[in-house]
PDB file of C-alpha atoms in Angstrom:
ATOM      1  CA  UNK A   1       2.146   7.794  39.962  1.00 37.00           C
ATOM      2  CA  UNK A   2      -1.318   9.348  39.800  1.00 46.00           C
ATOM      3  CA  UNK A   3      -3.551   7.549  37.280  1.00 69.00           C
ATOM      4  CA  UNK A   4      -5.820   9.276  34.774  1.00 74.00           C
ATOM      5  CA  UNK A   5      -8.979   8.178  36.594  1.00 77.00           C
ATOM      6  CA  UNK A   6      -7.713   9.592  39.884  1.00 81.00           C
ATOM      7  CA  UNK A   7      -7.006  12.900  38.139  1.00 86.00           C
ATOM      8  CA  UNK A   8     -10.536  12.895  36.697  1.00 85.00           C
ATOM      9  CA  UNK A   9     -12.035  12.301  40.152  1.00 86.00           C
ATOM     10  CA  UNK A  10     -10.043  15.260  41.503  1.00 88.00           C
ATOM     11  CA  UNK A  11     -11.237  17.425  38.583  1.00 87.00           C
ATOM     12  CA  UNK A  12     -14.826  16.295  39.220  1.00 88.00           C
ATOM     13  CA  UNK A  13     -14.777  17.314  42.886  1.00 87.00           C
ATOM     14  CA  UNK A  14     -12.961  20.539  42.048  1.00 88.00           C
ATOM     15  CA  UNK A  15     -15.672  21.355  39.486  1.00 85.00           C
ATOM     16  CA  UNK A  16     -18.300  20.549  42.106  1.00 82.00           C
ATOM     17  CA  UNK A  17     -16.529  22.810  44.613  1.00 85.00           C
ATOM     18  CA  UNK A  18     -16.693  25.641  42.064  1.00 80.00           C
ATOM     19  CA  UNK A  19     -20.483  25.601  42.342  1.00 77.00           C
ATOM     20  CA  UNK A  20     -20.077  27.351  45.710  1.00 73.00           C
ATOM     21  CA  UNK A  21     -18.592  30.366  43.948  1.00 73.00           C
ATOM     22  CA  UNK A  22     -20.719  30.609  40.789  1.00 73.00           C
ATOM     23  CA  UNK A  23     -24.369  31.550  40.496  1.00 72.00           C
ATOM     24  CA  UNK A  24     -26.588  29.349  38.331  1.00 67.00           C
ATOM     25  CA  UNK A  25     -26.232  31.749  35.397  1.00 71.00           C
ATOM     26  CA  UNK A  26     -22.446  31.716  35.616  1.00 74.00           C
ATOM     27  CA  UNK A  27     -22.464  27.918  35.830  1.00 77.00           C
ATOM     28  CA  UNK A  28     -24.501  27.768  32.621  1.00 79.00           C
ATOM     29  CA  UNK A  29     -22.084  30.113  30.815  1.00 83.00           C
ATOM     30  CA  UNK A  30     -19.106  28.019  31.883  1.00 86.00           C
ATOM     31  CA  UNK A  31     -20.927  24.804  31.020  1.00 87.00           C
ATOM     32  CA  UNK A  32     -21.870  25.908  27.509  1.00 85.00           C
ATOM     33  CA  UNK A  33     -18.341  27.218  26.948  1.00 87.00           C
ATOM     34  CA  UNK A  34     -17.020  23.714  27.622  1.00 89.00           C
ATOM     35  CA  UNK A  35     -19.767  22.060  25.566  1.00 88.00           C
ATOM     36  CA  UNK A  36     -19.124  24.380  22.604  1.00 86.00           C
ATOM     37  CA  UNK A  37     -15.355  23.838  22.799  1.00 87.00           C
ATOM     38  CA  UNK A  38     -14.304  20.369  23.964  1.00 88.00           C
ATOM     39  CA  UNK A  39     -17.778  18.830  23.647  1.00 87.00           C
ATOM     40  CA  UNK A  40     -18.260  19.692  19.981  1.00 85.00           C
ATOM     41  CA  UNK A  41     -14.585  19.149  19.231  1.00 86.00           C
ATOM     42  CA  UNK A  42     -14.734  15.485  20.270  1.00 86.00           C
ATOM     43  CA  UNK A  43     -17.152  14.846  17.398  1.00 82.00           C
ATOM     44  CA  UNK A  44     -15.535  17.144  14.860  1.00 82.00           C
ATOM     45  CA  UNK A  45     -13.284  14.507  13.318  1.00 84.00           C
ATOM     46  CA  UNK A  46     -16.209  12.298  12.371  1.00 83.00           C
ATOM     47  CA  UNK A  47     -15.646  12.845   8.635  1.00 80.00           C
ATOM     48  CA  UNK A  48     -12.114  11.484   8.852  1.00 81.00           C
ATOM     49  CA  UNK A  49     -13.294   8.621  11.044  1.00 83.00           C
ATOM     50  CA  UNK A  50     -16.113   7.952   8.568  1.00 82.00           C
ATOM     51  CA  UNK A  51     -13.559   7.498   5.794  1.00 76.00           C
ATOM     52  CA  UNK A  52     -11.470   5.108   7.899  1.00 77.00           C
ATOM     53  CA  UNK A  53     -14.347   3.079   9.343  1.00 74.00           C
ATOM     54  CA  UNK A  54     -16.850   2.713   6.496  1.00 73.00           C
ATOM     55  CA  UNK A  55     -14.947   3.569   3.306  1.00 70.00           C
ATOM     56  CA  UNK A  56     -11.411   2.361   3.982  1.00 68.00           C
ATOM     57  CA  UNK A  57     -11.509  -0.032   1.002  1.00 65.00           C
ATOM     58  CA  UNK A  58     -13.708   2.150  -1.186  1.00 68.00           C
ATOM     59  CA  UNK A  59     -12.691   5.256  -3.047  1.00 71.00           C
ATOM     60  CA  UNK A  60     -14.890   8.127  -1.961  1.00 72.00           C
ATOM     61  CA  UNK A  61     -14.372  11.852  -2.146  1.00 73.00           C
ATOM     62  CA  UNK A  62     -14.474  14.192   0.809  1.00 73.00           C
ATOM     63  CA  UNK A  63     -17.670  15.734  -0.582  1.00 75.00           C
ATOM     64  CA  UNK A  64     -19.378  12.339  -0.812  1.00 80.00           C
ATOM     65  CA  UNK A  65     -18.616  11.637   2.843  1.00 78.00           C
ATOM     66  CA  UNK A  66     -19.678  15.164   3.789  1.00 80.00           C
ATOM     67  CA  UNK A  67     -23.010  14.805   1.952  1.00 84.00           C
ATOM     68  CA  UNK A  68     -23.709  11.464   3.648  1.00 83.00           C
ATOM     69  CA  UNK A  69     -22.811  12.813   7.073  1.00 84.00           C
ATOM     70  CA  UNK A  70     -24.897  15.967   6.667  1.00 83.00           C
ATOM     71  CA  UNK A  71     -27.874  13.947   5.419  1.00 86.00           C
ATOM     72  CA  UNK A  72     -27.877  11.892   8.616  1.00 85.00           C
ATOM     73  CA  UNK A  73     -27.392  14.973  10.818  1.00 84.00           C
ATOM     74  CA  UNK A  74     -30.151  16.989   9.115  1.00 85.00           C
ATOM     75  CA  UNK A  75     -32.559  14.041   9.208  1.00 87.00           C
ATOM     76  CA  UNK A  76     -31.974  13.610  12.939  1.00 85.00           C
ATOM     77  CA  UNK A  77     -32.183  17.364  13.538  1.00 82.00           C
ATOM     78  CA  UNK A  78     -35.495  17.550  11.657  1.00 85.00           C
ATOM     79  CA  UNK A  79     -36.861  14.727  13.783  1.00 87.00           C
ATOM     80  CA  UNK A  80     -36.566  16.900  16.879  1.00 82.00           C
ATOM     81  CA  UNK A  81     -39.016  19.360  15.313  1.00 81.00           C
ATOM     82  CA  UNK A  82     -41.370  16.904  13.574  1.00 86.00           C
ATOM     83  CA  UNK A  83     -41.492  14.123  16.184  1.00 88.00           C
ATOM     84  CA  UNK A  84     -39.726  15.569  19.238  1.00 86.00           C
ATOM     85  CA  UNK A  85     -40.794  12.929  21.757  1.00 88.00           C
ATOM     86  CA  UNK A  86     -39.599  10.102  19.521  1.00 90.00           C
ATOM     87  CA  UNK A  87     -36.364  11.990  18.854  1.00 88.00           C
ATOM     88  CA  UNK A  88     -35.844  12.476  22.589  1.00 89.00           C
ATOM     89  CA  UNK A  89     -36.308   8.769  23.379  1.00 91.00           C
ATOM     90  CA  UNK A  90     -33.905   7.848  20.576  1.00 90.00           C
ATOM     91  CA  UNK A  91     -31.409  10.476  21.751  1.00 90.00           C
ATOM     92  CA  UNK A  92     -31.446   9.177  25.327  1.00 92.00           C
ATOM     93  CA  UNK A  93     -31.148   5.558  24.187  1.00 93.00           C
ATOM     94  CA  UNK A  94     -28.340   6.208  21.710  1.00 92.00           C
ATOM     95  CA  UNK A  95     -26.468   8.493  24.119  1.00 92.00           C
ATOM     96  CA  UNK A  96     -26.733   5.967  26.934  1.00 94.00           C
ATOM     97  CA  UNK A  97     -25.307   3.196  24.789  1.00 94.00           C
ATOM     98  CA  UNK A  98     -22.576   5.497  23.481  1.00 93.00           C
ATOM     99  CA  UNK A  99     -21.500   6.569  26.978  1.00 94.00           C
ATOM    100  CA  UNK A 100     -21.408   2.975  28.215  1.00 94.00           C
ATOM    101  CA  UNK A 101     -19.558   1.760  25.138  1.00 93.00           C
ATOM    102  CA  UNK A 102     -16.845   4.384  25.491  1.00 91.00           C
ATOM    103  CA  UNK A 103     -16.456   3.631  29.193  1.00 91.00           C
ATOM    104  CA  UNK A 104     -16.289  -0.186  28.985  1.00 92.00           C
ATOM    105  CA  UNK A 105     -15.071  -1.146  25.516  1.00 87.00           C
ATOM    106  CA  UNK A 106     -11.442  -1.141  26.667  1.00 83.00           C
ATOM    107  CA  UNK A 107     -12.248  -3.958  29.103  1.00 86.00           C
ATOM    108  CA  UNK A 108     -14.959  -5.920  27.304  1.00 88.00           C
ATOM    109  CA  UNK A 109     -15.490  -7.274  23.802  1.00 83.00           C
ATOM    110  CA  UNK A 110     -18.333  -6.658  21.353  1.00 83.00           C
ATOM    111  CA  UNK A 111     -20.718  -9.518  22.191  1.00 89.00           C
ATOM    112  CA  UNK A 112     -24.496  -8.859  22.375  1.00 90.00           C
ATOM    113  CA  UNK A 113     -24.395  -9.235  26.183  1.00 93.00           C
ATOM    114  CA  UNK A 114     -21.567  -6.726  26.437  1.00 93.00           C
ATOM    115  CA  UNK A 115     -23.498  -4.259  24.295  1.00 93.00           C
ATOM    116  CA  UNK A 116     -26.517  -4.688  26.582  1.00 95.00           C
ATOM    117  CA  UNK A 117     -24.185  -3.978  29.500  1.00 96.00           C
ATOM    118  CA  UNK A 118     -22.907  -0.829  27.758  1.00 95.00           C
ATOM    119  CA  UNK A 119     -26.484   0.405  27.368  1.00 95.00           C
ATOM    120  CA  UNK A 120     -27.411  -0.459  30.962  1.00 96.00           C
ATOM    121  CA  UNK A 121     -24.415   1.430  32.331  1.00 96.00           C
ATOM    122  CA  UNK A 122     -24.832   4.527  30.155  1.00 96.00           C
ATOM    123  CA  UNK A 123     -28.588   4.730  30.644  1.00 96.00           C
ATOM    124  CA  UNK A 124     -28.036   4.257  34.361  1.00 96.00           C
ATOM    125  CA  UNK A 125     -25.762   7.320  34.336  1.00 96.00           C
ATOM    126  CA  UNK A 126     -28.332   9.404  32.454  1.00 96.00           C
ATOM    127  CA  UNK A 127     -31.313   8.334  34.543  1.00 96.00           C
ATOM    128  CA  UNK A 128     -29.318   8.890  37.729  1.00 96.00           C
ATOM    129  CA  UNK A 129     -28.740  12.457  36.524  1.00 96.00           C
ATOM    130  CA  UNK A 130     -32.437  12.869  35.676  1.00 96.00           C
ATOM    131  CA  UNK A 131     -33.629  11.273  38.925  1.00 96.00           C
ATOM    132  CA  UNK A 132     -31.473  13.575  41.069  1.00 95.00           C
ATOM    133  CA  UNK A 133     -32.506  16.677  39.078  1.00 93.00           C
ATOM    134  CA  UNK A 134     -36.161  15.946  38.263  1.00 93.00           C
ATOM    135  CA  UNK A 135     -37.492  19.510  38.151  1.00 91.00           C
ATOM    136  CA  UNK A 136     -34.783  20.897  35.848  1.00 90.00           C
ATOM    137  CA  UNK A 137     -34.902  17.770  33.660  1.00 91.00           C
ATOM    138  CA  UNK A 138     -38.665  17.989  33.218  1.00 91.00           C
ATOM    139  CA  UNK A 139     -38.397  21.664  32.323  1.00 87.00           C
ATOM    140  CA  UNK A 140     -35.823  20.960  29.601  1.00 85.00           C
ATOM    141  CA  UNK A 141     -37.818  18.029  28.213  1.00 87.00           C
ATOM    142  CA  UNK A 142     -41.011  20.075  28.154  1.00 86.00           C
ATOM    143  CA  UNK A 143     -39.214  22.810  26.203  1.00 82.00           C
ATOM    144  CA  UNK A 144     -37.981  20.214  23.721  1.00 81.00           C
ATOM    145  CA  UNK A 145     -41.155  18.150  23.323  1.00 83.00           C
ATOM    146  CA  UNK A 146     -44.057  20.078  24.867  1.00 83.00           C
ATOM    147  CA  UNK A 147     -44.606  16.948  26.950  1.00 85.00           C
ATOM    148  CA  UNK A 148     -44.663  16.956  30.751  1.00 86.00           C
ATOM    149  CA  UNK A 149     -42.732  13.872  31.842  1.00 88.00           C
ATOM    150  CA  UNK A 150     -43.971  12.255  35.074  1.00 89.00           C
ATOM    151  CA  UNK A 151     -41.076  12.349  37.521  1.00 89.00           C
ATOM    152  CA  UNK A 152     -41.572   8.674  38.367  1.00 93.00           C
ATOM    153  CA  UNK A 153     -40.367   7.811  34.860  1.00 94.00           C
ATOM    154  CA  UNK A 154     -36.860   8.780  35.920  1.00 95.00           C
ATOM    155  CA  UNK A 155     -37.054   6.351  38.840  1.00 95.00           C
ATOM    156  CA  UNK A 156     -38.373   3.576  36.578  1.00 96.00           C
ATOM    157  CA  UNK A 157     -35.607   4.179  34.031  1.00 95.00           C
ATOM    158  CA  UNK A 158     -32.972   4.159  36.770  1.00 96.00           C
ATOM    159  CA  UNK A 159     -34.337   0.969  38.326  1.00 97.00           C
ATOM    160  CA  UNK A 160     -34.389  -0.895  34.994  1.00 97.00           C
ATOM    161  CA  UNK A 161     -30.880   0.213  33.992  1.00 97.00           C
ATOM    162  CA  UNK A 162     -29.446  -0.388  37.484  1.00 96.00           C
ATOM    163  CA  UNK A 163     -31.160  -3.780  37.641  1.00 96.00           C
ATOM    164  CA  UNK A 164     -29.571  -4.936  34.386  1.00 96.00           C
ATOM    165  CA  UNK A 165     -26.198  -3.614  35.533  1.00 95.00           C
ATOM    166  CA  UNK A 166     -26.550  -5.378  38.902  1.00 95.00           C
ATOM    167  CA  UNK A 167     -27.410  -8.690  37.195  1.00 95.00           C
ATOM    168  CA  UNK A 168     -24.663  -8.650  34.544  1.00 95.00           C
ATOM    169  CA  UNK A 169     -21.774  -7.301  36.655  1.00 94.00           C
ATOM    170  CA  UNK A 170     -21.627 -10.291  39.073  1.00 94.00           C
ATOM    171  CA  UNK A 171     -21.664 -12.635  36.058  1.00 94.00           C
ATOM    172  CA  UNK A 172     -18.659 -10.812  34.605  1.00 94.00           C
ATOM    173  CA  UNK A 173     -16.857 -11.023  37.939  1.00 93.00           C
ATOM    174  CA  UNK A 174     -17.563 -14.752  38.189  1.00 92.00           C
ATOM    175  CA  UNK A 175     -16.417 -15.282  34.590  1.00 90.00           C
ATOM    176  CA  UNK A 176     -13.234 -13.315  35.406  1.00 90.00           C
ATOM    177  CA  UNK A 177     -14.033 -10.768  32.692  1.00 91.00           C
ATOM    178  CA  UNK A 178     -13.929  -8.002  35.303  1.00 91.00           C
ATOM    179  CA  UNK A 179     -11.743  -8.299  38.400  1.00 90.00           C
ATOM    180  CA  UNK A 180     -13.243  -7.635  41.852  1.00 91.00           C
ATOM    181  CA  UNK A 181     -10.945  -4.584  42.418  1.00 90.00           C
ATOM    182  CA  UNK A 182     -12.075  -3.169  39.060  1.00 91.00           C
ATOM    183  CA  UNK A 183     -15.728  -3.705  40.015  1.00 92.00           C
ATOM    184  CA  UNK A 184     -15.179  -1.910  43.343  1.00 92.00           C
ATOM    185  CA  UNK A 185     -13.540   1.008  41.515  1.00 90.00           C
ATOM    186  CA  UNK A 186     -16.494   1.290  39.167  1.00 92.00           C
ATOM    187  CA  UNK A 187     -19.032   1.185  41.990  1.00 93.00           C
ATOM    188  CA  UNK A 188     -17.088   3.893  43.821  1.00 92.00           C
ATOM    189  CA  UNK A 189     -17.138   5.945  40.620  1.00 91.00           C
ATOM    190  CA  UNK A 190     -20.926   5.657  40.508  1.00 94.00           C
ATOM    191  CA  UNK A 191     -21.012   7.082  44.041  1.00 93.00           C
ATOM    192  CA  UNK A 192     -18.849   9.990  42.834  1.00 91.00           C
ATOM    193  CA  UNK A 193     -21.300  10.628  39.989  1.00 93.00           C
ATOM    194  CA  UNK A 194     -24.250  10.476  42.399  1.00 94.00           C
ATOM    195  CA  UNK A 195     -22.640  13.140  44.602  1.00 92.00           C
ATOM    196  CA  UNK A 196     -21.922  15.290  41.555  1.00 90.00           C
ATOM    197  CA  UNK A 197     -25.427  14.952  40.116  1.00 93.00           C
ATOM    198  CA  UNK A 198     -27.046  15.616  43.488  1.00 91.00           C
ATOM    199  CA  UNK A 199     -25.216  18.845  44.295  1.00 88.00           C
ATOM    200  CA  UNK A 200     -24.529  20.443  40.903  1.00 87.00           C
ATOM    201  CA  UNK A 201     -27.165  21.942  38.620  1.00 87.00           C
ATOM    202  CA  UNK A 202     -28.438  19.778  35.767  1.00 89.00           C
ATOM    203  CA  UNK A 203     -26.464  21.535  33.015  1.00 88.00           C
ATOM    204  CA  UNK A 204     -23.260  21.825  35.070  1.00 90.00           C
ATOM    205  CA  UNK A 205     -23.429  18.193  36.253  1.00 91.00           C
ATOM    206  CA  UNK A 206     -24.035  16.934  32.714  1.00 92.00           C
ATOM    207  CA  UNK A 207     -21.188  19.073  31.408  1.00 92.00           C
ATOM    208  CA  UNK A 208     -18.666  17.794  33.957  1.00 92.00           C
ATOM    209  CA  UNK A 209     -19.565  14.189  33.138  1.00 93.00           C
ATOM    210  CA  UNK A 210     -19.781  14.724  29.375  1.00 93.00           C
ATOM    211  CA  UNK A 211     -16.531  16.677  29.049  1.00 92.00           C
ATOM    212  CA  UNK A 212     -14.182  15.003  31.514  1.00 92.00           C
ATOM    213  CA  UNK A 213     -15.538  11.446  31.626  1.00 92.00           C
ATOM    214  CA  UNK A 214     -16.614  11.074  28.007  1.00 92.00           C
ATOM    215  CA  UNK A 215     -15.281  13.665  25.551  1.00 91.00           C
ATOM    216  CA  UNK A 216     -11.637  13.819  26.709  1.00 90.00           C
ATOM    217  CA  UNK A 217     -11.214  10.003  26.871  1.00 90.00           C
ATOM    218  CA  UNK A 218     -13.005   9.716  23.509  1.00 91.00           C
ATOM    219  CA  UNK A 219     -10.626  12.193  21.883  1.00 90.00           C
ATOM    220  CA  UNK A 220      -7.702  10.147  23.226  1.00 90.00           C
ATOM    221  CA  UNK A 221      -9.159   6.952  21.707  1.00 89.00           C
ATOM    222  CA  UNK A 222      -9.822   8.650  18.373  1.00 90.00           C
ATOM    223  CA  UNK A 223      -6.258   9.998  18.204  1.00 90.00           C
ATOM    224  CA  UNK A 224      -4.855   6.518  18.906  1.00 89.00           C
ATOM    225  CA  UNK A 225      -7.098   4.987  16.219  1.00 88.00           C
ATOM    226  CA  UNK A 226      -6.289   7.581  13.553  1.00 86.00           C
ATOM    227  CA  UNK A 227      -2.572   8.053  14.194  1.00 87.00           C
ATOM    228  CA  UNK A 228      -1.456   4.922  16.040  1.00 84.00           C
ATOM    229  CA  UNK A 229      -0.401   6.601  19.280  1.00 86.00           C
ATOM    230  CA  UNK A 230      -1.176   9.582  21.478  1.00 86.00           C
ATOM    231  CA  UNK A 231       1.530  12.230  21.622  1.00 88.00           C
ATOM    232  CA  UNK A 232       1.919  15.932  20.985  1.00 88.00           C
ATOM    233  CA  UNK A 233       2.246  15.489  17.208  1.00 90.00           C
ATOM    234  CA  UNK A 234      -0.788  13.199  16.846  1.00 90.00           C
ATOM    235  CA  UNK A 235      -2.939  15.507  18.989  1.00 89.00           C
ATOM    236  CA  UNK A 236      -1.931  18.441  16.759  1.00 90.00           C
ATOM    237  CA  UNK A 237      -2.923  16.424  13.678  1.00 89.00           C
ATOM    238  CA  UNK A 238      -6.269  15.626  15.282  1.00 89.00           C
ATOM    239  CA  UNK A 239      -6.903  19.286  16.083  1.00 89.00           C
ATOM    240  CA  UNK A 240      -5.938  20.386  12.565  1.00 87.00           C
ATOM    241  CA  UNK A 241      -8.352  17.846  11.119  1.00 82.00           C
ATOM    242  CA  UNK A 242     -11.174  18.799  13.475  1.00 85.00           C
ATOM    243  CA  UNK A 243     -10.894  22.596  13.616  1.00 87.00           C
ATOM    244  CA  UNK A 244     -12.729  23.367  10.359  1.00 84.00           C
ATOM    245  CA  UNK A 245     -15.656  21.087  11.110  1.00 83.00           C
ATOM    246  CA  UNK A 246     -15.776  22.508  14.634  1.00 87.00           C
ATOM    247  CA  UNK A 247     -15.876  26.085  13.289  1.00 87.00           C
ATOM    248  CA  UNK A 248     -18.549  25.127  10.745  1.00 83.00           C
ATOM    249  CA  UNK A 249     -20.626  23.592  13.545  1.00 82.00           C
ATOM    250  CA  UNK A 250     -20.395  26.741  15.653  1.00 85.00           C
ATOM    251  CA  UNK A 251     -21.285  28.986  12.706  1.00 84.00           C
ATOM    252  CA  UNK A 252     -24.145  26.700  11.667  1.00 78.00           C
ATOM    253  CA  UNK A 253     -25.598  26.645  15.162  1.00 77.00           C
ATOM    254  CA  UNK A 254     -25.400  30.444  15.502  1.00 79.00           C
ATOM    255  CA  UNK A 255     -26.944  31.007  12.061  1.00 77.00           C
ATOM    256  CA  UNK A 256     -29.776  28.588  12.726  1.00 72.00           C
ATOM    257  CA  UNK A 257     -30.465  30.150  16.100  1.00 73.00           C
ATOM    258  CA  UNK A 258     -30.648  33.594  14.490  1.00 72.00           C
ATOM    259  CA  UNK A 259     -33.055  32.271  11.855  1.00 66.00           C
ATOM    260  CA  UNK A 260     -35.245  30.752  14.576  1.00 63.00           C
ATOM    261  CA  UNK A 261     -35.018  33.800  16.841  1.00 61.00           C
ATOM    262  CA  UNK A 262     -38.429  35.101  17.732  1.00 57.00           C
ATOM    263  CA  UNK A 263     -40.038  31.682  17.370  1.00 56.00           C
ATOM    264  CA  UNK A 264     -41.128  29.262  20.053  1.00 58.00           C
ATOM    265  CA  UNK A 265     -37.774  27.483  20.252  1.00 60.00           C
ATOM    266  CA  UNK A 266     -35.384  28.529  23.016  1.00 65.00           C
ATOM    267  CA  UNK A 267     -31.611  28.404  22.721  1.00 69.00           C
ATOM    268  CA  UNK A 268     -31.603  25.308  24.936  1.00 69.00           C
ATOM    269  CA  UNK A 269     -34.072  23.576  22.618  1.00 71.00           C
ATOM    270  CA  UNK A 270     -32.012  24.334  19.519  1.00 74.00           C
ATOM    271  CA  UNK A 271     -28.713  23.431  21.189  1.00 77.00           C
ATOM    272  CA  UNK A 272     -29.830  20.023  22.463  1.00 77.00           C
ATOM    273  CA  UNK A 273     -31.543  19.287  19.142  1.00 79.00           C
ATOM    274  CA  UNK A 274     -28.261  20.095  17.428  1.00 80.00           C
ATOM    275  CA  UNK A 275     -26.287  17.998  19.927  1.00 81.00           C
ATOM    276  CA  UNK A 276     -28.725  15.128  19.493  1.00 82.00           C
ATOM    277  CA  UNK A 277     -28.494  15.256  15.697  1.00 83.00           C
ATOM    278  CA  UNK A 278     -24.700  15.042  15.813  1.00 84.00           C
ATOM    279  CA  UNK A 279     -24.862  12.270  18.417  1.00 85.00           C
ATOM    280  CA  UNK A 280     -26.777   9.892  16.127  1.00 84.00           C
ATOM    281  CA  UNK A 281     -24.114  10.023  13.408  1.00 84.00           C
ATOM    282  CA  UNK A 282     -21.223  10.133  15.879  1.00 86.00           C
ATOM    283  CA  UNK A 283     -22.426   7.053  17.773  1.00 88.00           C
ATOM    284  CA  UNK A 284     -22.621   4.929  14.616  1.00 85.00           C
ATOM    285  CA  UNK A 285     -19.135   5.999  13.524  1.00 86.00           C
ATOM    286  CA  UNK A 286     -17.540   5.391  16.938  1.00 87.00           C
ATOM    287  CA  UNK A 287     -19.263   1.994  17.257  1.00 84.00           C
ATOM    288  CA  UNK A 288     -17.778   1.053  13.892  1.00 82.00           C
ATOM    289  CA  UNK A 289     -14.364   2.240  15.089  1.00 84.00           C
ATOM    290  CA  UNK A 290     -14.568  -0.037  18.129  1.00 83.00           C
ATOM    291  CA  UNK A 291     -15.762  -2.944  15.948  1.00 79.00           C
ATOM    292  CA  UNK A 292     -12.658  -2.635  13.793  1.00 71.00           C
ATOM    293  CA  UNK A 293     -10.395  -2.618  16.836  1.00 69.00           C
ATOM    294  CA  UNK A 294     -11.905  -5.885  18.083  1.00 62.00           C
TER     295      UNK A 294
END
């Protein structure tokens, strides 16, 4: 029987193969279509998760949770325009931890060392992407922050994250927290990501990783947490709960872009600022979800 991870590897190489048939512009259209659909959808049930994770024993109204959530999102979004470089560093750090947590939490507990390992793995993924696409990455960062990042920073970030990963992983193997076959599988997966990041464009490579290796598994975990199991009925419930927030996010992004049209901010700047703002709130909520499952 083909396992989920094997299917994801096939999808990854198929998506990479598609780059031979799509120009860069077409890749970007396809990438943003996936980011706007599945990518935003995986964070669109945060209000329901917020109620279950932080207010399970407290009586709060939907509007109270909505106001709290929006306050965090707007504060983070504003940071991208008032202190963009700080916001970018926070976004990369939070995203790296979030990616690593989602990938490894099923196998490891919630100890401080494990959380450091989550961050090392996720940041290693991000800096590997940046290191293998330095020109495109620097262009995006300069649009966001007006700061020209030295390309060596990507190498330094990758070396630090990979070094931590390389130190902690053997300890886990020796402590029998991770089996040798599992470690080999994970190292092979890193090779797969390196091939993907090297040959696909920055946006397309990020999208393939973010959608298929993060968003889809995250949705599965959220469905199991909210409804006890993953089946057709529970997925439908998840989609019904997420659809209105997803639509509101799309409308809000379009409206804000129209309001900012003609200014100095590009669509890419606004989109990643929006994605970053949602990520801050989403990461806290998902971390709390994992804490409660411990």
